[in-house]
Coordinates of C-alpha atoms and ligand atoms in Angstrom, one line a residue:
X787 CA 129.4 18.6 50.2
X788 CA 128.1 17.3 46.9
X789 CA 124.9 15.7 45.7
X790 CA 126.5 14.3 42.6
X791 CA 128.8 11.5 41.5
X792 CA 132.5 12.3 41.2
X793 CA 132.5 12.1 37.5
X794 CA 129.6 14.6 37.2
X795 CA 131.3 17.0 39.7
X796 CA 134.5 16.8 37.6
X797 CA 133.0 17.4 34.2
X798 CA 132.2 20.8 32.7
X799 CA 128.9 21.5 31.0
X800 CA 128.6 21.6 27.2
X801 CA 129.0 25.2 25.9
X802 CA 127.0 25.8 22.6
X803 CA 128.0 28.5 20.1
X804 CA 126.9 32.0 21.2
X805 CA 123.2 32.8 20.8
X806 CA 122.6 36.5 20.6
X807 CA 119.6 37.8 22.5
X808 CA 118.6 39.8 19.5
X809 CA 119.7 38.0 16.3
X810 CA 118.4 40.7 14.0
X811 CA 121.3 42.6 12.6
X812 CA 123.7 39.7 13.4
X813 CA 125.2 37.6 10.7
X814 CA 125.0 34.3 12.5
X815 CA 127.5 31.8 11.1
X816 CA 128.5 29.9 14.3
X817 CA 126.1 27.0 14.9
X818 CA 125.7 25.5 11.4
X819 CA 122.0 26.5 11.3
X820 CA 120.3 26.5 8.0
X821 CA 119.9 30.1 6.7
X822 CA 116.6 29.4 4.9
X823 CA 113.2 28.9 6.6
X824 CA 111.8 25.4 7.2
X825 CA 109.6 23.9 4.4
X826 CA 106.4 25.8 3.8
X827 CA 104.6 22.4 4.0
X828 CA 106.0 21.9 7.5
X829 CA 105.0 25.4 8.5
X830 CA 101.5 24.7 7.3
X831 CA 101.3 21.6 9.4
X832 CA 102.4 23.6 12.4
X833 CA 99.7 26.3 11.8
X834 CA 97.0 23.7 11.4
X835 CA 98.0 21.5 14.2
X836 CA 95.0 20.5 16.4
X837 CA 96.2 21.5 19.9
X838 CA 93.4 19.7 21.7
X839 CA 95.2 16.4 21.0
X840 CA 97.9 17.6 23.4
X841 CA 95.6 16.6 26.3
X842 CA 96.5 13.0 25.6
X843 CA 99.8 11.2 26.1
X844 CA 101.4 10.6 22.7
X845 CA 102.3 7.3 21.0
X846 CA 105.7 6.4 22.8
X847 CA 107.0 4.9 19.5
X848 CA 106.0 7.9 17.4
X849 CA 104.8 5.4 14.8
X850 CA 103.6 7.8 12.1
X851 CA 106.9 9.7 12.0
X852 CA 108.8 6.3 12.1
X853 CA 106.9 5.3 9.0
X854 CA 107.7 8.5 7.1
X855 CA 111.4 8.4 8.1
X856 CA 111.6 4.8 7.1
X857 CA 110.2 5.5 3.7
X858 CA 112.7 8.4 3.1
X859 CA 115.7 6.3 4.1
X860 CA 114.5 3.0 2.7
X861 CA 114.2 0.7 5.7
X862 CA 111.4 -0.9 7.6
X863 CA 109.7 1.2 10.3
X864 CA 111.1 -1.0 13.1
X865 CA 114.6 0.1 12.0
X866 CA 113.8 3.7 13.0
X867 CA 114.1 5.2 16.5
X868 CA 113.0 8.9 16.8
X869 CA 114.6 11.2 19.3
X870 CA 114.4 14.7 20.8
X871 CA 117.1 15.8 18.4
X872 CA 119.9 13.3 17.5
X873 CA 121.5 14.4 20.8
X874 CA 118.8 12.2 22.5
X875 CA 120.0 9.2 20.5
X876 CA 123.6 9.8 21.5
X877 CA 122.5 9.8 25.2
X878 CA 120.4 6.6 24.8
X879 CA 123.3 4.8 23.0
X880 CA 125.9 5.9 25.6
X881 CA 123.6 4.8 28.4
X882 CA 123.0 1.4 26.8
X883 CA 126.6 0.6 25.7
X884 CA 129.2 2.6 27.6
X885 CA 130.3 2.5 31.3
X886 CA 133.2 1.6 33.5
X887 CA 135.3 -0.9 31.6
X888 CA 133.4 -0.2 28.4
X889 CA 135.3 2.5 26.6
X890 CA 134.1 5.1 24.1
X891 CA 136.4 6.0 21.2
X892 CA 136.1 8.9 18.8
X893 CA 138.5 10.9 16.6
X894 CA 139.5 14.4 17.7
X895 CA 138.6 17.1 17.0
X896 CA 134.9 16.2 16.8
X897 CA 131.5 17.0 18.3
X898 CA 132.2 17.4 22.0
X899 CA 128.8 15.9 23.1
X900 CA 130.3 12.3 22.7
X901 CA 132.9 13.2 25.2
X902 CA 130.3 14.6 27.6
X903 CA 128.2 11.4 27.4
X904 CA 131.3 9.3 28.1
X905 CA 132.0 11.3 31.2
X906 CA 128.4 11.0 32.4
X907 CA 128.5 7.2 32.0
X908 CA 131.9 7.0 33.6
X909 CA 133.3 5.3 30.6
X910 CA 137.0 5.3 29.7
X911 CA 137.4 7.9 26.8
X912 CA 139.8 7.1 24.0
X913 CA 140.5 10.1 21.9
X914 CA 142.2 9.2 18.6
X915 CA 143.8 12.2 16.9
X916 CA 142.6 12.7 13.3
X917 CA 145.2 12.2 10.6
X918 CA 147.5 15.1 9.6
X919 CA 145.0 16.2 6.9
X920 CA 142.1 15.7 9.4
X921 CA 140.9 12.6 7.6
X922 CA 139.4 9.8 9.7
X923 CA 142.1 7.7 11.5
X924 CA 140.4 4.4 10.8
X925 CA 143.4 2.1 11.6
X926 CA 143.9 3.7 15.0
X927 CA 140.1 3.6 15.8
X928 CA 140.0 0.0 14.8
X929 CA 143.0 -0.8 17.1
X930 CA 141.1 0.7 20.1
X931 CA 138.2 -1.8 19.7
X932 CA 136.0 0.2 22.1
X933 CA 132.5 -0.8 23.3
X934 CA 131.3 2.2 21.4
X935 CA 132.9 4.3 18.7
X936 CA 131.4 7.6 17.4
X937 CA 132.2 8.9 14.0
X938 CA 130.6 12.1 12.8
X939 CA 130.6 11.8 9.0
X940 CA 130.9 14.5 7.7
X941 CA 132.8 15.5 10.8
X942 CA 132.4 18.8 12.7
X943 CA 134.3 21.1 13.1
X944 CA 136.6 19.8 10.3
X945 CA 134.1 19.0 7.5
X946 CA 136.2 15.9 6.7
X947 CA 134.2 13.1 5.1
X948 CA 135.3 9.4 5.1
X949 CA 134.4 7.1 2.3
X950 CA 131.7 4.5 3.0
X951 CA 134.2 1.7 2.2
X952 CA 136.4 3.0 5.1
X953 CA 133.5 3.0 7.5
X954 CA 132.5 -0.5 6.3
X955 CA 136.0 -1.7 7.0
X956 CA 136.0 -0.2 10.4
X957 CA 132.6 -1.7 11.3
X958 CA 133.9 -5.1 10.3
X959 CA 137.1 -4.7 12.4
X960 CA 135.6 -3.7 15.7
X961 CA 133.5 -5.9 18.0
X962 CA 131.6 -2.9 19.6
X963 CA 129.0 -0.5 18.2
X964 CA 129.9 2.0 15.5
X965 CA 127.7 5.1 15.5
X966 CA 127.9 7.1 12.3
X967 CA 126.5 10.5 13.0
X968 CA 125.2 11.8 9.7
X969 CA 124.0 15.3 10.9
X970 CA 125.5 16.9 7.8
X971 CA 125.2 14.1 5.3
X972 CA 122.7 15.9 3.0
X973 CA 125.6 18.3 2.1
X974 CA 128.0 15.4 1.2
X975 CA 128.3 13.1 -1.8
X976 CA 127.8 9.8 0.0
X977 CA 126.0 8.4 2.9
X978 CA 126.4 5.2 5.0
X979 CA 122.8 4.2 5.3
X980 CA 123.6 0.9 3.6
X981 CA 125.9 0.0 6.5
X982 CA 123.0 0.3 9.0
X983 CA 121.2 -2.2 6.8
X984 CA 124.1 -4.6 6.3
X985 CA 126.2 -4.4 9.5
X986 CA 124.8 -5.8 12.8
X987 CA 126.8 -3.2 14.9
X988 CA 126.2 0.0 13.0
X989 CA 123.7 2.8 14.0
X990 CA 123.3 5.7 11.6
X991 CA 122.0 9.0 13.2
X992 CA 120.1 11.7 11.2
X993 CA 118.7 15.0 12.4
X994 CA 116.2 17.5 11.1
X995 CA 118.3 20.3 12.7
X996 CA 120.6 21.1 9.7
X997 CA 119.5 20.5 6.2
X998 CA 115.8 20.6 7.1
X999 CA 116.2 23.9 9.0
X1000 CA 114.4 22.7 12.1
X1001 CA 117.0 23.0 14.8
X1002 CA 114.4 24.5 17.2
X1003 CA 111.9 21.7 16.7
X1004 CA 114.2 19.1 18.3
X1005 CA 113.8 16.0 16.1
X1006 CA 116.3 13.4 15.0
X1007 CA 116.3 9.6 14.5
X1008 CA 118.6 6.6 14.6
X1009 CA 118.6 3.8 12.0
X1010 CA 119.7 0.3 13.0
X1011 CA 118.5 -3.3 12.9
X1012 CA 115.6 -4.2 15.1
X1013 CA 117.8 -6.2 17.5
X1014 CA 119.9 -3.1 18.3
X1015 CA 116.8 -1.0 18.5
X1016 CA 115.4 -3.4 21.1
X1017 CA 118.3 -2.6 23.3
X1018 CA 118.2 1.2 22.8
X1019 CA 114.5 1.3 23.6
X1020 CA 115.3 0.3 27.2
X1021 CA 117.2 3.6 27.7
X1022 CA 114.7 5.9 26.0
X1023 CA 112.6 8.4 28.0
X1024 CA 109.0 7.1 27.6
X1025 CA 107.6 9.9 25.6
X1026 CA 110.7 11.5 24.1
X1027 CA 109.1 12.9 21.0
X1028 CA 105.7 14.6 21.1
X1029 CA 103.1 14.7 18.3
X1030 CA 103.9 18.3 17.3
X1031 CA 107.5 17.8 16.3
X1032 CA 106.6 14.4 14.8
X1033 CA 103.9 15.9 12.5
X1034 CA 106.0 19.0 11.5
X1035 CA 109.1 16.8 10.9
X1036 CA 107.2 14.3 8.7
X1037 CA 105.9 17.1 6.6
X1038 CA 109.4 18.6 6.2
X1039 CA 110.9 15.2 5.2
X1040 CA 108.1 14.7 2.6
X1041 CA 108.9 18.0 0.9
X1042 CA 111.8 16.7 -1.1
X1043 CA 111.8 19.5 -3.7
X1044 CA 112.1 22.2 -1.1
X1045 CA 114.9 20.3 0.7
X1046 CA 116.9 19.9 -2.5
X1047 CA 116.5 23.6 -3.3
X1048 CA 117.9 24.6 0.1
X1049 CA 120.8 22.1 -0.1
X1050 CA 121.7 23.3 -3.6
X1051 CA 121.7 27.0 -2.5
X1052 CA 124.0 26.2 0.5
X1053 CA 126.4 24.1 -1.7
X1054 CA 126.7 26.9 -4.2
X1055 CA 127.6 29.4 -1.4
X1056 CA 130.0 26.8 0.1
X1057 CA 131.9 26.8 -3.2
X1058 CA 131.8 30.5 -3.5
X1059 CA 133.1 31.1 0.1
X1060 CA 135.9 28.6 -0.4
X1061 CA 137.0 30.3 -3.5
X1062 CA 136.7 33.8 -2.1
X1063 CA 138.7 32.9 1.0
X1064 CA 141.4 31.1 -1.0
X1065 CA 141.7 34.3 -3.1
X1066 CA 142.4 36.1 0.1
X1067 CA 145.2 33.6 1.0
X1068 CA 143.2 31.7 3.6
X1069 CA 143.6 27.9 3.9
X1070 CA 140.3 26.1 3.3
X1071 CA 139.9 22.4 4.1
X1072 CA 137.6 20.2 1.9
X1073 CA 134.1 20.1 3.5
X1074 CA 131.1 17.8 3.0
X1075 CA 129.0 19.9 5.4
X1076 CA 127.3 23.2 5.6
X1077 CA 130.4 24.9 7.0
X1078 CA 134.0 25.3 6.2
X1079 CA 137.1 24.9 8.5
X1080 CA 139.5 27.6 7.5
X1081 CA 142.7 29.2 8.6
X1082 CA 143.3 33.0 8.2
X1083 CA 146.6 34.0 6.7
X1084 CA 149.0 34.2 9.7
X1085 CA 146.8 31.9 11.7
X1086 CA 145.5 34.5 14.2
X1087 CA 142.1 33.0 14.4
X1088 CA 141.1 34.4 17.8
X1089 CA 141.8 38.0 16.7
X1090 CA 139.9 37.4 13.5
X1091 CA 137.0 35.9 15.4
X1092 CA 136.9 38.9 17.8
X1093 CA 137.2 41.5 15.0
X1094 CA 134.4 39.8 13.1
X1095 CA 132.2 39.7 16.2
X1096 CA 132.8 43.5 16.7
X1097 CA 131.3 43.8 13.2
X1098 CA 128.3 41.7 14.1
X1099 CA 129.5 38.6 12.2
X1100 CA 129.5 35.5 14.4
X1101 CA 131.7 32.6 13.5
X1102 CA 133.1 29.8 15.7
X1103 CA 136.5 29.7 17.4
X1104 CA 137.5 26.6 19.3
X1105 CA 140.1 26.9 22.0
X1106 CA 141.4 23.4 21.6
X1107 CA 144.3 21.5 20.2
X1108 CA 144.9 21.9 16.4
X1109 CA 142.0 24.4 16.2
X1110 CA 143.4 27.5 17.7
X1111 CA 144.6 28.8 14.4
X1112 CA 141.3 28.0 12.6
X1113 CA 137.7 29.1 12.4
X1114 CA 134.6 27.2 11.5
X1115 CA 132.2 29.2 9.4
X1116 CA 128.7 28.1 8.7
X1117 CA 127.3 28.7 5.2
X1118 CA 124.6 31.3 5.1
X1119 CA 122.7 33.1 2.4
X1120 CA 124.5 35.0 -0.4
X1121 CA 123.8 38.1 1.6
X1122 CA 125.4 36.6 4.7
X1123 CA 128.5 35.5 2.8
X1124 CA 128.8 39.0 1.2
X1125 CA 128.6 40.6 4.6
X1126 CA 131.3 38.3 6.0
X1127 CA 133.6 39.0 3.0
X1128 CA 133.0 42.7 3.2
X1129 CA 133.8 42.6 7.0
X1130 CA 137.1 40.7 6.2
X1131 CA 138.0 43.2 3.5
X1132 CA 137.3 46.1 5.8
X1133 CA 139.5 44.6 8.5
X1134 CA 142.3 44.0 6.0
X1135 CA 142.1 47.6 4.8
X1136 CA 142.3 48.9 8.4
X1137 CA 145.4 46.9 9.0
X1138 CA 147.1 48.1 5.8
Ligands
PLP1889 C1 124.3 19.5 14.9 C2 124.8 18.2 15.2 C3 124.0 17.2 15.6 C4 122.5 17.4 15.7 O1 122.0 17.5 17.0 P1 120.5 17.7 17.2 O2 120.4 17.2 18.6 O3 119.8 16.7 16.2 O4 120.1 19.1 16.9 C5 124.5 15.9 15.9 N1 125.8 15.6 15.6 C6 126.6 16.5 15.2 C7 128.0 16.2 14.8 C8 126.2 17.8 15.0 O5 127.0 18.8 14.5

């Protein structure tokens, strides 16, 4: 006996990267978290938050945060839809746009949450293999012409970053929605916000989980024209973002100097790690994100993952097509990256 629809029974639940019960002493480079603390201004808002206001239902439109986010990205407030992380926006969009006879397309490998939402909505799933060099297969995505296409840009787990011109071309070719998931965009050279402004079928997603170091707060937002927003509002939980994340998130976004400083530190370590691994004969793919997709010499990624874990260094191994010889390593502090490189050197010395 089952209580659920067939498609729910058939699907498997999303498995996040490992979360150690006691993260102290673990070098955690497996979930693309920011290694630096959130903005001191955001933490001050958290400390000073007046808890008595939690008695009341919040503003369902989270208007104050909408205005702050709108200012940062340069659109009107009615172009912003806040969510309980950008995952929440992905759920709202899939609910509104996908279903039986309304396919979802996305390149693979990518963020598995798109796939999960497609299964939940019982939508046909069209997986388009990334090009040989892991760049975005825009011609093949355009040929699918799905009701809904997801492009993480920069992509995870590859780090590949498409040019805005390519995304613009894709948006113009397809008749469905194009969601550009910019979770990692602050670590890249370009962003596609302009397409949300110009293209009637584009939604850009942003999150405070990565560059703002607020993964635990659960706050993200979508940017699209008010017509699209009107549709998405119908699938939103009524009070999806409370006043506490809204206030802390707005403070974090207003602290531009601190944000820039964190991003610069992470980019410096990304360059350092890429060079250090290349020196050790690893293959390193170009990345516009706060992680690197890499291949150990010999391609035994699973054994390398296990050996690192035994030395309390957590990275990500994906048991999936084209990824079994690779690892995804999040960029940490200089100390984290040192610890990783020391562990790799110790492993190499043991083998010799
Ligand atoms: C981390 C990540 C997100 C962010 O999810 P939140 O729900 O905002 O924490 C979205 N998309 C991709 C591709 C990610 O890697």
